[in-house]
mmCIF file of C-alpha atoms in Angstrom:
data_model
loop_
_atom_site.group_PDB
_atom_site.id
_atom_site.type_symbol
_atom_site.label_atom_id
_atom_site.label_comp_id
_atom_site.label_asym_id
_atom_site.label_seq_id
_atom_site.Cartn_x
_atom_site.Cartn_y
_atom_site.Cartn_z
ATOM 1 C CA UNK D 9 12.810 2.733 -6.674
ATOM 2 C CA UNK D 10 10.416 -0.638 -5.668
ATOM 3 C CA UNK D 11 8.335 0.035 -2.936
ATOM 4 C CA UNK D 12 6.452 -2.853 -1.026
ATOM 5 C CA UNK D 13 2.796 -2.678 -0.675
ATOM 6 C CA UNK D 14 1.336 -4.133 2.250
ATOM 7 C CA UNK D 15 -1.845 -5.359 1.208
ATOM 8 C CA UNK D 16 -4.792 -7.997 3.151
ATOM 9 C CA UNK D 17 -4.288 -11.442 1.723
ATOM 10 C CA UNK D 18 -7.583 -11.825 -0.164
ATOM 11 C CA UNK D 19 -5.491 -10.323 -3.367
ATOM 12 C CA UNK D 20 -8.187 -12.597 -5.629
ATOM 13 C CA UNK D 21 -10.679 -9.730 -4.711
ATOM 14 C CA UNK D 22 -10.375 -7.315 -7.833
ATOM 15 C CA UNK D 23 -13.143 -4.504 -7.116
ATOM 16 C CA UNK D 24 -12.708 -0.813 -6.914
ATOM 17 C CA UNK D 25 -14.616 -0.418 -3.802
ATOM 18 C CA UNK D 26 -11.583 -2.737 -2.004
ATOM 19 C CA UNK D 27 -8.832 -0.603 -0.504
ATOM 20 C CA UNK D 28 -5.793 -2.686 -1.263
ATOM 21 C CA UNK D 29 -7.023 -3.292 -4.484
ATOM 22 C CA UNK D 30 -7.949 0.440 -5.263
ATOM 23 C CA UNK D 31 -3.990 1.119 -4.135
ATOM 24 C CA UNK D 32 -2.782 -1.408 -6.092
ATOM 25 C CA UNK D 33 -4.367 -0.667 -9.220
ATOM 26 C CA UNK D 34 -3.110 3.013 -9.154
ATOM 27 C CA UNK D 35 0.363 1.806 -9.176
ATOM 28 C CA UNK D 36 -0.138 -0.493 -11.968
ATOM 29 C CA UNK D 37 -1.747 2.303 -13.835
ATOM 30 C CA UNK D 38 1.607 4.175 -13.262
ATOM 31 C CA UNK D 39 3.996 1.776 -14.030
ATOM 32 C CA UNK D 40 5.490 1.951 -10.035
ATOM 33 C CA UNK D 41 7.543 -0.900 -9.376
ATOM 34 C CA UNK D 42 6.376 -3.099 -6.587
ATOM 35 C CA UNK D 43 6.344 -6.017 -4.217
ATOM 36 C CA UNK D 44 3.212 -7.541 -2.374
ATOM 37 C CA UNK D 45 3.438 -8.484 0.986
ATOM 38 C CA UNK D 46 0.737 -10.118 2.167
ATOM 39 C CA UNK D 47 -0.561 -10.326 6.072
ATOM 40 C CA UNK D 48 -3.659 -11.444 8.094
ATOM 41 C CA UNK D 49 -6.999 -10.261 7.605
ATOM 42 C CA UNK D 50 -7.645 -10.193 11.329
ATOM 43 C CA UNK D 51 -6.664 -6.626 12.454
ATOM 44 C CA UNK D 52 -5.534 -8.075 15.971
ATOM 45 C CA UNK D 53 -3.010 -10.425 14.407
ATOM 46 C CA UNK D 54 -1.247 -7.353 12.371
ATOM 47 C CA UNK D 55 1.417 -6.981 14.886
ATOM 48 C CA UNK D 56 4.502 -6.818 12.005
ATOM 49 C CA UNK D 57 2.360 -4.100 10.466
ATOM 50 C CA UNK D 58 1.593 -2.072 13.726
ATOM 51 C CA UNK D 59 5.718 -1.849 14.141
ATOM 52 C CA UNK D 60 6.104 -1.380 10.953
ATOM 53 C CA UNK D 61 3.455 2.105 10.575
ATOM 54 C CA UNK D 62 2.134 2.546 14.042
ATOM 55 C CA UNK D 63 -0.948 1.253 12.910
ATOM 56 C CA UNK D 64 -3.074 -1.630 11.634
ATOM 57 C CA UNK D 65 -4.940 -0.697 8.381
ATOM 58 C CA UNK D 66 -3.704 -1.657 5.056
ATOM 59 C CA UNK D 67 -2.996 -0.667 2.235
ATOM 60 C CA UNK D 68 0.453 0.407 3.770
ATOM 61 C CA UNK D 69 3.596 1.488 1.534
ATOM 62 C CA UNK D 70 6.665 0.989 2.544
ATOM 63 C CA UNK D 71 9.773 2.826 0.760
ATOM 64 C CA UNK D 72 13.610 1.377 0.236
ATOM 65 C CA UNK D 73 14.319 3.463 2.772
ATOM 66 C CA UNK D 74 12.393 2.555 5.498
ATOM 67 C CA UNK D 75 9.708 5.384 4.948
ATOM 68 C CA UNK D 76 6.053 4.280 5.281
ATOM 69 C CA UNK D 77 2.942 5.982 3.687
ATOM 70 C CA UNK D 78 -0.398 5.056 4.861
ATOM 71 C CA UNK D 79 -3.920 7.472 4.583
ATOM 72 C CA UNK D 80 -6.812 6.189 3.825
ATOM 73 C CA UNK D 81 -7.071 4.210 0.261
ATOM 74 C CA UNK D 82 -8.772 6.770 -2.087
ATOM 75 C CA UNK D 83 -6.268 9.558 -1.000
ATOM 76 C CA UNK D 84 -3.471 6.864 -1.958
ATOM 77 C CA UNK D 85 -4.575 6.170 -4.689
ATOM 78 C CA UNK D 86 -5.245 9.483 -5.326
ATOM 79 C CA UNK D 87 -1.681 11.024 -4.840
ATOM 80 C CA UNK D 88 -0.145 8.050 -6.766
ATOM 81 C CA UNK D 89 -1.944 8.935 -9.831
ATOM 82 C CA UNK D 90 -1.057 12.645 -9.231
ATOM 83 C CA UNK D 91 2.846 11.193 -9.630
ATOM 84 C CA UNK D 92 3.577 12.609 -6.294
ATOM 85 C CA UNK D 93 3.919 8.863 -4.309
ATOM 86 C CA UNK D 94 7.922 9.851 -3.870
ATOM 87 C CA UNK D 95 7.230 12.711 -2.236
ATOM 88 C CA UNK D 96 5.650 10.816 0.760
ATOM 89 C CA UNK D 97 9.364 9.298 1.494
ATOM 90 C CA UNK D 98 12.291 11.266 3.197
ATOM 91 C CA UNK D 99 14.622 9.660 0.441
ATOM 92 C CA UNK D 100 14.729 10.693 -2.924
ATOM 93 C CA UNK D 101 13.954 8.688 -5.773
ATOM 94 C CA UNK D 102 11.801 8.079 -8.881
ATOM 95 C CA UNK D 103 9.620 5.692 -10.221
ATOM 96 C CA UNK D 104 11.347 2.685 -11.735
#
């Protein structure tokens, strides 16, 4: 299963202490299938996102199914490297 991960645009910006990039790196580090999809650094432009997950923070994941995940970066991070990112979406599914 491919999720997307909605991530700030400044994806050049490769440091731990940067949330997409903290969230990004944990699913490289599992081997999760994903997609990037990039949006606007200004919080007040992030309409798409704010339908998407009720909110306007990023890193936000968003499952095949619709399902969204969002917390705060280091407990993403955190609970993809535990293995248990699937259990965050209704659907079932595995990591491709």
């Amino acid at each position: 299963m491919a999720v997307k991960l909605h991530r700030c645009s400044v994806t050049w910006a490769k440091i731990n202490a940067h949330p997409c990039w903290r969230v990004q790196k944990a699913l490289d580090e599992q081997g999760i299938e994903y997609e990037i999809v990039t949006g606007p650094l200004r919080p007040g432009k992030r309409d798409e996102l704010d339908a998407l997950s009720g909110q306007r923070k990023y890193p936000t994941i968003e499952f095949e199914n619709g399902d969204v995940y969002r917390e705060e970066s280091a407990e993403m991070a955190a609970t993809i490297r535990a293995g248990k990112l699937f259990e965050r979406s209704g659907g079932s599914g595995a990591a491709a």
